[in-house]
Amino acid sequence: MNPLIQMSPEVCVVLGGCLVCLIGVARRSSARAVTSSVALVTLVVAMALTAWYGRPGDAIQPAGLLITQLSMYVRWITLIVGVLIVLVNAGTPADEERGEFFGMILFSIAGVMLTGCANDLVVLFLAVELVSVPTYILVGLSRTDARASEAAVKYFFLGALAAAIMVYGFSFLYGAAGTTVLRGASGGSLSEHVASAGRLTDFATIGLLLAFAGLSFKIAAVPFHAYAPDVYEGAASSVTGLLGFLPKLAGFAAMIHLLTAIGWQLPTSLLWLLWGVAAATMTVGNVLALLQTNVKRMLAYSSIAHSGYMLIGLLVGPALGAGPMHDGVAALLFYVAVYGTMNLGAFAALGSLTVRDEPAETLDDLAGLSRRAPWTALALTVCAFSLMGFPPTAGFLGKVYVFSSAFSLSPWHPFRTAMVVLVVIAVINSAIGAAYYLRIAAACYLRDADGQSRVSGDFMLRVGLGICGAAMVVLFVIPKPLVDRARYAAAAAHPRRDAHVSVVELPPS
Amino acid sequence: MDSTLLSWLVFVPTIGAVACLLAPREVTRTVAMLASGISFVLSLFLIPPFLGAGDEMNAAAVFGSSYGDALHFIQRIPWINGESFTIEYFLGLDGLNLPLVILTTLISLLAVWASWNFDEWKINKGKKGYFALLLLLETGMLGTFVALDFFLFYIFWEVMLLPMYFLIGVWGGPRKEYAAIKFFLFTLAGSVLMLVALVAMFFYSGAAVAEYPELAVSYRDGASVLTTGTFDLIELATNEAIQKYFGESLFLGWRFAPVMFIFLFVGFAVKLPAVPVHTWLPDAHVEAPTPISMILAGVLLKMGGYGFLRLCYPIFPSGGQFWAGTLAAIGVVSILYGALCAMAQTDFKKLVAYSSVSHMGYVLLGIAVMTETGFQGAMFQMIAHGISSPMCFFLVGVIYDRAHHREINRFGGLWLTMPKYGTMATIGFFASLGLPGLCGFVGEVFVLLGTFEARHTFTWAVPAAILAAAGVIFTAGYILWLIQRVYLGPQKPEYADYPEATGREMAILMPLAALCVVLGVLPRVVFDYMNGTLRNILDQIL
């Protein structure tokens, strides 16, 4: 098949982004107003293209791309959550900045989709940066506040540093393998190099370490988390909802690619390091979130904590053909989709509120929300309980899958005990987490109506918020469609499966 | 015997909750009454298969010859499944949960009725929401009692927290936010380790059937062999392969059974509540509105005891042996400490709350000694307390509605003002005291006897029994002193014009009072329905 057709969803999103940018410079305000609708149409067309042409197939060799079930999964959830992101942000930007704003959202979405398809270190780097660079701009555009500019600058410089570290690491990997191709290609790839050497060489280990350090920034893992609270607080709430999803998904997809390439054979030292990072990330995130009264900062720390839970899935790795309870990568992929939605919902609810013409930020602003805006309060509370990991919401299933995957390691696995300990740390952390998520629900329902917040009338925002809230309950009752796709995607990441045939025996998406 | 009756029973209140939200505000309480009434009537239809079980000949037919042999009203639907795991929607009824289910529907019905004067409450906003949440709570409680799949059980267990949290937090007293959050966090913190146990038990059972395929015969048909891990609570308890593996494997270097036992125990002990994790209870009770206190004391606390008997002991008998002394000590401390705290209270409601801590200590002690009499006593104590404590809380509520305070020392001579109410109060508090002839007596005596019986197994059994028996004296102390201060003595002028208990209030108290007497005189009406299952559990674990 023509490579361009296989990549048509990404091409469509990028072209849509360009179109939106062009419309944004139109003279008439009414023309600029359609940018959000054009962005939505673009995403819907991209979905249609994904459904028609987006089949997993051969590597697109010169372009460094490989479409697997993992790519398909990343495409689908990015597009679906992307629609929600556009809905939630429909009213965020200033009138004259609408073009750039939605254009950047689309570029960032295209970046995530490309990350899912990347099979080459260079492409991977470019894709991850295509996710990040637009988000720096989005943070700056989202508000006219000085804090937004501060956040954008901070995010940009630290992001640039992380990118530099990551690409430095990639250069080591290239030096070790002699090729930038990740896997599957005839004539040399990282996976073949590792396979022939039997284990990861020290040189490659350093590369991997640096690459993971850079990617840890994207997923906001300790010790590269420090930017998150300031950036989340500085950006408009609805943009913050996007920050918790797109970079995180891209970061985890890139990590999965790298680990797949080396056959999930991490050296013990690196395993212990990641173990420590996971434990520290969830603990630091939850404990610091507990101390916040600003809801945006609280959710920023919560975002850090959730990365810690997701790292458990990454450390467990994929298991062929097993369900998410036995398969760390499947559990991780399920979790990241659910997290993106519930996090977006929480920020969307926050973004729909204003206090004396200022955006609502603190718990006091939410007080008594259930009386003034019962539906917004309900959606926010559902998302908060889902973040808490409380049934009947999808967040609960996500946690159960991630935690149980750690137990699924065979009793002879040298790392099993450590993983079980990590799960115990994680459940204690979820109890800590419950305390601050509960404060959100308490502010909405239990406090008297002394908060001053008003609900904005933006229709699209409320539709997006409603979908996020409803999705959490629906995915709890009917998790199977998403779980199955996560399973196929994880199978594509399994080392024993050659990339070319990785999907043949599995049902098509 | 397959049936959908339990599903109807569990979800009729949910349907009622939706109806409450949709119906006009004037009929909300009628709808709620109707829904809880229907579920009460439905729960009575659960009794027939258990009739005649008191007869030795019939007992085996009703309860089966071993645990899990004769479940009634079974419903099994695969819910979330993959190749290697199945989470089932699995409901069933045996002697362990039957009495608790009927207790739940009865107390819920009375609680809805006790909410009849909602419009006169201090916080009377959100009437529809209140009744809807009350009914959702009933769904959660019934679901927890009848779910026999661990995953489903856990979900009901957690979901039940939500309505309770909002009921206390929105319609509670001055410190409602604090009390609601404390209630929620204590219970949640207790149950996170249960989640670890849930996952661990699933994977260890999977390893067990792989290790001993020849032993892994399922109880369901007695022939098929289990090939994957399971969440089925009965399977976990009865499958020989799983039991063997659970008994010998390690978890993080410790023996699996005692560790899992404790993981589960913590969650149930919070709910029970056992000292030292009981501190949420007085706060929750003091702030909760009267009907919610009735449910909290009458039903929610029973989930702790039910959890021990359904999960901890049948699945990890060696864990029970291992921790017996510790649990008995916690039980005795709860009995004495709860009673002493109750004696020190000046707030009427707090006193009743601490008396619950003391009474549930008997449940823990009775279970910990692992004798048949002890189990029977613990189970009976749960039912008896489920009747007497909602009655006591309602008695407090009646007087609070009139006086708007709960200071024990400011009351006096209420019997003279309200003779009918005074009579009911005497029955309720004497039942709580454990007066022979009333329901509280039977449970306590059985627990004490059961503890003495265990003296050959446990050296500490006799001192434990003596200390627990001393608790009875403390109980008598604080209850008699309470009655004296509130109901006896000269009539006080500020309370002289209080109206007698209304017809509705008497109608709520009467059935409870009647049950206090009936259960005290004829304890068989409860024992007959549960002894068979308790004996099966004990046969299996000893």
PDB file of C-alpha atoms in Angstrom, chain B residues 170-380:
ATOM      1  CA  VAL B 170     -25.179  17.008  53.443  1.00  0.00           C
ATOM      2  CA  TRP B 171     -27.935  16.376  55.962  1.00  0.00           C
ATOM      3  CA  GLY B 172     -25.809  16.025  59.070  1.00  0.00           C
ATOM      4  CA  GLY B 173     -25.179  18.180  62.106  1.00  0.00           C
ATOM      5  CA  PRO B 174     -22.770  21.077  62.629  1.00  0.00           C
ATOM      6  CA  ARG B 175     -19.548  19.101  62.064  1.00  0.00           C
ATOM      7  CA  LYS B 176     -20.955  17.087  59.194  1.00  0.00           C
ATOM      8  CA  GLU B 177     -18.112  17.687  56.758  1.00  0.00           C
ATOM      9  CA  TYR B 178     -15.497  16.469  59.203  1.00  0.00           C
ATOM     10  CA  ALA B 179     -17.567  13.454  60.191  1.00  0.00           C
ATOM     11  CA  ALA B 180     -18.381  12.459  56.623  1.00  0.00           C
ATOM     12  CA  ILE B 181     -14.802  12.706  55.437  1.00  0.00           C
ATOM     13  CA  LYS B 182     -13.539  10.824  58.462  1.00  0.00           C
ATOM     14  CA  PHE B 183     -16.052   8.057  57.897  1.00  0.00           C
ATOM     15  CA  PHE B 184     -15.107   7.815  54.249  1.00  0.00           C
ATOM     16  CA  LEU B 185     -11.361   7.893  54.714  1.00  0.00           C
ATOM     17  CA  PHE B 186     -11.289   5.399  57.562  1.00  0.00           C
ATOM     18  CA  THR B 187     -13.324   2.893  55.613  1.00  0.00           C
ATOM     19  CA  LEU B 188     -11.419   3.484  52.414  1.00  0.00           C
ATOM     20  CA  ALA B 189      -8.040   3.242  54.084  1.00  0.00           C
ATOM     21  CA  GLY B 190      -9.185  -0.040  55.603  1.00  0.00           C
ATOM     22  CA  SER B 191     -10.264  -1.418  52.286  1.00  0.00           C
ATOM     23  CA  VAL B 192      -7.209  -0.603  50.162  1.00  0.00           C
ATOM     24  CA  LEU B 193      -5.385  -3.545  51.662  1.00  0.00           C
ATOM     25  CA  MET B 194      -8.457  -5.596  50.845  1.00  0.00           C
ATOM     26  CA  LEU B 195      -7.773  -4.674  47.225  1.00  0.00           C
ATOM     27  CA  VAL B 196      -4.287  -6.127  47.513  1.00  0.00           C
ATOM     28  CA  ALA B 197      -5.789  -9.253  49.045  1.00  0.00           C
ATOM     29  CA  LEU B 198      -8.335  -9.402  46.226  1.00  0.00           C
ATOM     30  CA  VAL B 199      -5.662  -9.375  43.578  1.00  0.00           C
ATOM     31  CA  ALA B 200      -3.278 -11.627  45.488  1.00  0.00           C
ATOM     32  CA  MET B 201      -5.948 -14.233  46.186  1.00  0.00           C
ATOM     33  CA  PHE B 202      -6.873 -14.295  42.532  1.00  0.00           C
ATOM     34  CA  PHE B 203      -3.328 -14.922  41.369  1.00  0.00           C
ATOM     35  CA  TYR B 204      -2.469 -17.353  44.133  1.00  0.00           C
ATOM     36  CA  SER B 205      -5.587 -19.367  43.376  1.00  0.00           C
ATOM     37  CA  GLY B 206      -4.477 -19.452  39.756  1.00  0.00           C
ATOM     38  CA  ALA B 207      -1.086 -20.734  40.840  1.00  0.00           C
ATOM     39  CA  ALA B 208      -2.796 -23.237  43.132  1.00  0.00           C
ATOM     40  CA  VAL B 209      -4.830 -24.904  40.427  1.00  0.00           C
ATOM     41  CA  ALA B 210      -1.756 -25.055  38.228  1.00  0.00           C
ATOM     42  CA  GLU B 211       0.239 -26.650  41.050  1.00  0.00           C
ATOM     43  CA  TYR B 212      -2.351 -29.209  42.149  1.00  0.00           C
ATOM     44  CA  PRO B 213      -4.612 -29.829  39.151  1.00  0.00           C
ATOM     45  CA  GLU B 214      -5.696 -33.168  40.596  1.00  0.00           C
ATOM     46  CA  LEU B 215      -7.182 -31.482  43.678  1.00  0.00           C
ATOM     47  CA  ALA B 216      -8.764 -28.531  41.915  1.00  0.00           C
ATOM     48  CA  VAL B 217     -12.248 -29.976  41.657  1.00  0.00           C
ATOM     49  CA  SER B 218     -14.845 -27.242  41.696  1.00  0.00           C
ATOM     50  CA  TYR B 219     -17.622 -27.302  44.266  1.00  0.00           C
ATOM     51  CA  ARG B 220     -20.085 -26.194  41.629  1.00  0.00           C
ATOM     52  CA  ASP B 221     -20.719 -29.551  40.079  1.00  0.00           C
ATOM     53  CA  GLY B 222     -18.248 -31.664  42.004  1.00  0.00           C
ATOM     54  CA  ALA B 223     -16.634 -32.854  38.778  1.00  0.00           C
ATOM     55  CA  SER B 224     -15.127 -30.104  36.669  1.00  0.00           C
ATOM     56  CA  VAL B 225     -11.597 -28.972  37.402  1.00  0.00           C
ATOM     57  CA  LEU B 226     -10.644 -25.370  37.867  1.00  0.00           C
ATOM     58  CA  THR B 227      -8.018 -24.131  35.441  1.00  0.00           C
ATOM     59  CA  THR B 228      -7.714 -20.439  36.232  1.00  0.00           C
ATOM     60  CA  GLY B 229      -7.718 -18.223  39.272  1.00  0.00           C
ATOM     61  CA  THR B 230     -11.090 -17.370  40.717  1.00  0.00           C
ATOM     62  CA  PHE B 231     -12.915 -14.643  42.590  1.00  0.00           C
ATOM     63  CA  ASP B 232     -15.627 -17.033  43.749  1.00  0.00           C
ATOM     64  CA  LEU B 233     -15.703 -16.754  47.532  1.00  0.00           C
ATOM     65  CA  ILE B 234     -17.089 -20.247  48.002  1.00  0.00           C
ATOM     66  CA  GLU B 235     -14.570 -21.756  45.601  1.00  0.00           C
ATOM     67  CA  LEU B 236     -11.715 -20.037  47.406  1.00  0.00           C
ATOM     68  CA  ALA B 237     -12.901 -21.547  50.662  1.00  0.00           C
ATOM     69  CA  THR B 238     -13.722 -25.056  49.504  1.00  0.00           C
ATOM     70  CA  ASN B 239     -11.375 -25.912  46.674  1.00  0.00           C
ATOM     71  CA  GLU B 240      -8.776 -28.289  48.074  1.00  0.00           C
ATOM     72  CA  ALA B 241      -6.031 -27.192  45.716  1.00  0.00           C
ATOM     73  CA  ILE B 242      -6.515 -23.555  46.642  1.00  0.00           C
ATOM     74  CA  GLN B 243      -6.734 -24.301  50.345  1.00  0.00           C
ATOM     75  CA  LYS B 244      -3.591 -26.400  50.236  1.00  0.00           C
ATOM     76  CA  TYR B 245      -1.663 -23.789  48.300  1.00  0.00           C
ATOM     77  CA  PHE B 246      -2.896 -20.904  50.455  1.00  0.00           C
ATOM     78  CA  GLY B 247      -1.771 -22.802  53.501  1.00  0.00           C
ATOM     79  CA  GLU B 248       1.779 -23.393  52.334  1.00  0.00           C
ATOM     80  CA  SER B 249       2.772 -20.492  50.088  1.00  0.00           C
ATOM     81  CA  LEU B 250       4.512 -17.281  51.024  1.00  0.00           C
ATOM     82  CA  PHE B 251       3.724 -13.647  50.403  1.00  0.00           C
ATOM     83  CA  LEU B 252       6.761 -11.348  50.505  1.00  0.00           C
ATOM     84  CA  GLY B 253       8.453 -13.861  52.749  1.00  0.00           C
ATOM     85  CA  TRP B 254       5.602 -14.260  55.226  1.00  0.00           C
ATOM     86  CA  ARG B 255       3.089 -17.071  55.304  1.00  0.00           C
ATOM     87  CA  PHE B 256       0.333 -16.231  52.876  1.00  0.00           C
ATOM     88  CA  ALA B 257      -2.727 -17.044  54.981  1.00  0.00           C
ATOM     89  CA  PRO B 258      -1.941 -14.907  58.063  1.00  0.00           C
ATOM     90  CA  VAL B 259      -0.928 -11.948  55.904  1.00  0.00           C
ATOM     91  CA  MET B 260      -4.052 -12.056  53.775  1.00  0.00           C
ATOM     92  CA  PHE B 261      -6.156 -12.603  56.857  1.00  0.00           C
ATOM     93  CA  ILE B 262      -4.824  -9.381  58.324  1.00  0.00           C
ATOM     94  CA  PHE B 263      -5.225  -7.460  55.045  1.00  0.00           C
ATOM     95  CA  LEU B 264      -8.885  -8.407  55.034  1.00  0.00           C
ATOM     96  CA  PHE B 265      -9.252  -8.006  58.758  1.00  0.00           C
ATOM     97  CA  VAL B 266      -8.168  -4.364  58.777  1.00  0.00           C
ATOM     98  CA  GLY B 267     -10.942  -3.407  56.374  1.00  0.00           C
ATOM     99  CA  PHE B 268     -13.581  -5.275  58.333  1.00  0.00           C
ATOM    100  CA  ALA B 269     -12.319  -4.093  61.708  1.00  0.00           C
ATOM    101  CA  VAL B 270     -12.767  -0.475  60.647  1.00  0.00           C
ATOM    102  CA  LYS B 271     -16.337  -1.226  59.742  1.00  0.00           C
ATOM    103  CA  LEU B 272     -17.082  -3.271  62.847  1.00  0.00           C
ATOM    104  CA  PRO B 273     -15.619  -1.015  64.448  1.00  0.00           C
ATOM    105  CA  ALA B 274     -12.907  -2.420  66.676  1.00  0.00           C
ATOM    106  CA  VAL B 275     -10.669  -0.354  68.937  1.00  0.00           C
ATOM    107  CA  PRO B 276      -8.416   1.436  67.897  1.00  0.00           C
ATOM    108  CA  VAL B 277      -9.976   2.158  64.497  1.00  0.00           C
ATOM    109  CA  HIS B 278     -13.385   2.970  65.924  1.00  0.00           C
ATOM    110  CA  THR B 279     -12.951   6.732  66.257  1.00  0.00           C
ATOM    111  CA  TRP B 280     -14.935   7.526  63.126  1.00  0.00           C
ATOM    112  CA  LEU B 281     -18.052   5.983  64.615  1.00  0.00           C
ATOM    113  CA  PRO B 282     -18.946   8.424  67.401  1.00  0.00           C
ATOM    114  CA  ASP B 283     -18.342  11.350  65.053  1.00  0.00           C
ATOM    115  CA  ALA B 284     -20.412   9.850  62.279  1.00  0.00           C
ATOM    116  CA  HIS B 285     -23.267   8.982  64.610  1.00  0.00           C
ATOM    117  CA  VAL B 286     -23.389  12.310  66.354  1.00  0.00           C
ATOM    118  CA  GLU B 287     -23.528  14.218  63.082  1.00  0.00           C
ATOM    119  CA  ALA B 288     -25.753  11.858  61.090  1.00  0.00           C
ATOM    120  CA  PRO B 289     -29.508  12.406  60.991  1.00  0.00           C
ATOM    121  CA  THR B 290     -31.500   9.893  63.056  1.00  0.00           C
ATOM    122  CA  PRO B 291     -32.578   7.528  60.246  1.00  0.00           C
ATOM    123  CA  ILE B 292     -29.040   7.390  58.947  1.00  0.00           C
ATOM    124  CA  SER B 293     -27.749   6.555  62.413  1.00  0.00           C
ATOM    125  CA  MET B 294     -30.269   3.734  62.509  1.00  0.00           C
ATOM    126  CA  ILE B 295     -28.898   2.281  59.303  1.00  0.00           C
ATOM    127  CA  LEU B 296     -25.309   2.908  60.271  1.00  0.00           C
ATOM    128  CA  ALA B 297     -25.653   1.114  63.583  1.00  0.00           C
ATOM    129  CA  GLY B 298     -28.185  -1.434  62.468  1.00  0.00           C
ATOM    130  CA  VAL B 299     -26.693  -2.634  59.227  1.00  0.00           C
ATOM    131  CA  LEU B 300     -23.367  -1.090  58.270  1.00  0.00           C
ATOM    132  CA  LEU B 301     -21.535  -2.279  61.354  1.00  0.00           C
ATOM    133  CA  LYS B 302     -22.690  -5.822  60.603  1.00  0.00           C
ATOM    134  CA  MET B 303     -20.703  -5.855  57.413  1.00  0.00           C
ATOM    135  CA  GLY B 304     -17.527  -6.109  59.421  1.00  0.00           C
ATOM    136  CA  GLY B 305     -18.704  -9.224  61.219  1.00  0.00           C
ATOM    137  CA  TYR B 306     -20.164 -10.645  58.036  1.00  0.00           C
ATOM    138  CA  GLY B 307     -16.836 -10.094  56.300  1.00  0.00           C
ATOM    139  CA  PHE B 308     -14.993 -12.098  58.969  1.00  0.00           C
ATOM    140  CA  LEU B 309     -17.386 -14.995  58.641  1.00  0.00           C
ATOM    141  CA  ARG B 310     -17.605 -14.947  54.860  1.00  0.00           C
ATOM    142  CA  LEU B 311     -14.050 -14.172  53.891  1.00  0.00           C
ATOM    143  CA  CYS B 312     -11.450 -14.329  56.621  1.00  0.00           C
ATOM    144  CA  TYR B 313     -12.302 -17.582  58.369  1.00  0.00           C
ATOM    145  CA  PRO B 314     -13.519 -19.904  55.616  1.00  0.00           C
ATOM    146  CA  ILE B 315     -10.726 -18.925  53.241  1.00  0.00           C
ATOM    147  CA  PHE B 316      -7.845 -18.519  55.706  1.00  0.00           C
ATOM    148  CA  PRO B 317      -8.582 -20.772  58.670  1.00  0.00           C
ATOM    149  CA  SER B 318      -4.903 -20.986  59.568  1.00  0.00           C
ATOM    150  CA  GLY B 319      -4.813 -17.199  59.622  1.00  0.00           C
ATOM    151  CA  GLY B 320      -7.653 -17.323  62.112  1.00  0.00           C
ATOM    152  CA  GLN B 321      -5.687 -19.720  64.302  1.00  0.00           C
ATOM    153  CA  PHE B 322      -2.597 -17.595  64.010  1.00  0.00           C
ATOM    154  CA  TRP B 323      -4.243 -14.347  65.055  1.00  0.00           C
ATOM    155  CA  ALA B 324      -6.830 -15.731  67.486  1.00  0.00           C
ATOM    156  CA  GLY B 325      -5.187 -14.275  70.567  1.00  0.00           C
ATOM    157  CA  THR B 326      -4.711 -10.849  69.036  1.00  0.00           C
ATOM    158  CA  LEU B 327      -8.264 -10.677  67.771  1.00  0.00           C
ATOM    159  CA  ALA B 328      -9.696 -11.798  71.075  1.00  0.00           C
ATOM    160  CA  ALA B 329      -7.620  -9.154  72.824  1.00  0.00           C
ATOM    161  CA  ILE B 330      -8.921  -6.496  70.459  1.00  0.00           C
ATOM    162  CA  GLY B 331     -12.432  -7.781  71.084  1.00  0.00           C
ATOM    163  CA  VAL B 332     -12.065  -7.623  74.859  1.00  0.00           C
ATOM    164  CA  VAL B 333     -10.513  -4.179  74.715  1.00  0.00           C
ATOM    165  CA  SER B 334     -13.369  -2.999  72.501  1.00  0.00           C
ATOM    166  CA  ILE B 335     -15.903  -4.357  74.965  1.00  0.00           C
ATOM    167  CA  LEU B 336     -14.331  -2.709  77.998  1.00  0.00           C
ATOM    168  CA  TYR B 337     -13.072   0.468  76.416  1.00  0.00           C
ATOM    169  CA  GLY B 338     -16.356   1.031  74.554  1.00  0.00           C
ATOM    170  CA  ALA B 339     -18.314   0.541  77.753  1.00  0.00           C
ATOM    171  CA  LEU B 340     -16.082   2.854  79.762  1.00  0.00           C
ATOM    172  CA  CYS B 341     -16.272   5.520  77.075  1.00  0.00           C
ATOM    173  CA  ALA B 342     -20.037   5.174  76.978  1.00  0.00           C
ATOM    174  CA  MET B 343     -20.141   5.692  80.716  1.00  0.00           C
ATOM    175  CA  ALA B 344     -18.233   8.943  80.384  1.00  0.00           C
ATOM    176  CA  GLN B 345     -20.466  10.519  77.759  1.00  0.00           C
ATOM    177  CA  THR B 346     -22.891  13.332  78.393  1.00  0.00           C
ATOM    178  CA  ASP B 347     -24.142  13.383  74.818  1.00  0.00           C
ATOM    179  CA  PHE B 348     -27.029  10.938  74.482  1.00  0.00           C
ATOM    180  CA  LYS B 349     -26.177   9.902  70.938  1.00  0.00           C
ATOM    181  CA  LYS B 350     -22.497   9.511  71.605  1.00  0.00           C
ATOM    182  CA  LEU B 351     -23.301   7.205  74.485  1.00  0.00           C
ATOM    183  CA  VAL B 352     -25.321   4.952  72.221  1.00  0.00           C
ATOM    184  CA  ALA B 353     -22.516   5.104  69.644  1.00  0.00           C
ATOM    185  CA  TYR B 354     -19.909   3.937  72.148  1.00  0.00           C
ATOM    186  CA  SER B 355     -22.253   1.228  73.343  1.00  0.00           C
ATOM    187  CA  SER B 356     -22.133  -0.054  69.749  1.00  0.00           C
ATOM    188  CA  VAL B 357     -18.354  -0.295  69.951  1.00  0.00           C
ATOM    189  CA  SER B 358     -18.713  -2.294  73.123  1.00  0.00           C
ATOM    190  CA  HIS B 359     -21.398  -4.585  71.721  1.00  0.00           C
ATOM    191  CA  MET B 360     -19.524  -5.285  68.523  1.00  0.00           C
ATOM    192  CA  GLY B 361     -16.539  -6.262  70.628  1.00  0.00           C
ATOM    193  CA  TYR B 362     -18.534  -9.338  71.619  1.00  0.00           C
ATOM    194  CA  VAL B 363     -18.922 -10.180  67.951  1.00  0.00           C
ATOM    195  CA  LEU B 364     -15.192 -10.053  67.427  1.00  0.00           C
ATOM    196  CA  LEU B 365     -14.473 -12.096  70.552  1.00  0.00           C
ATOM    197  CA  GLY B 366     -17.075 -14.726  69.628  1.00  0.00           C
ATOM    198  CA  ILE B 367     -15.605 -15.144  66.186  1.00  0.00           C
ATOM    199  CA  ALA B 368     -11.996 -15.107  67.343  1.00  0.00           C
ATOM    200  CA  VAL B 369     -12.355 -18.162  69.606  1.00  0.00           C
ATOM    201  CA  MET B 370     -13.511 -20.291  66.659  1.00  0.00           C
ATOM    202  CA  THR B 371     -16.005 -22.440  68.504  1.00  0.00           C
ATOM    203  CA  GLU B 372     -19.489 -23.227  67.320  1.00  0.00           C
ATOM    204  CA  THR B 373     -21.098 -21.508  70.270  1.00  0.00           C
ATOM    205  CA  GLY B 374     -18.875 -18.500  69.761  1.00  0.00           C
ATOM    206  CA  PHE B 375     -19.794 -18.202  66.089  1.00  0.00           C
ATOM    207  CA  GLN B 376     -23.469 -18.584  66.904  1.00  0.00           C
ATOM    208  CA  GLY B 377     -23.217 -15.997  69.636  1.00  0.00           C
ATOM    209  CA  ALA B 378     -21.395 -13.547  67.384  1.00  0.00           C
ATOM    210  CA  MET B 379     -23.934 -13.942  64.641  1.00  0.00           C
ATOM    211  CA  PHE B 380     -26.837 -13.635  67.058  1.00  0.00           C
TER     212      PHE B 380
END
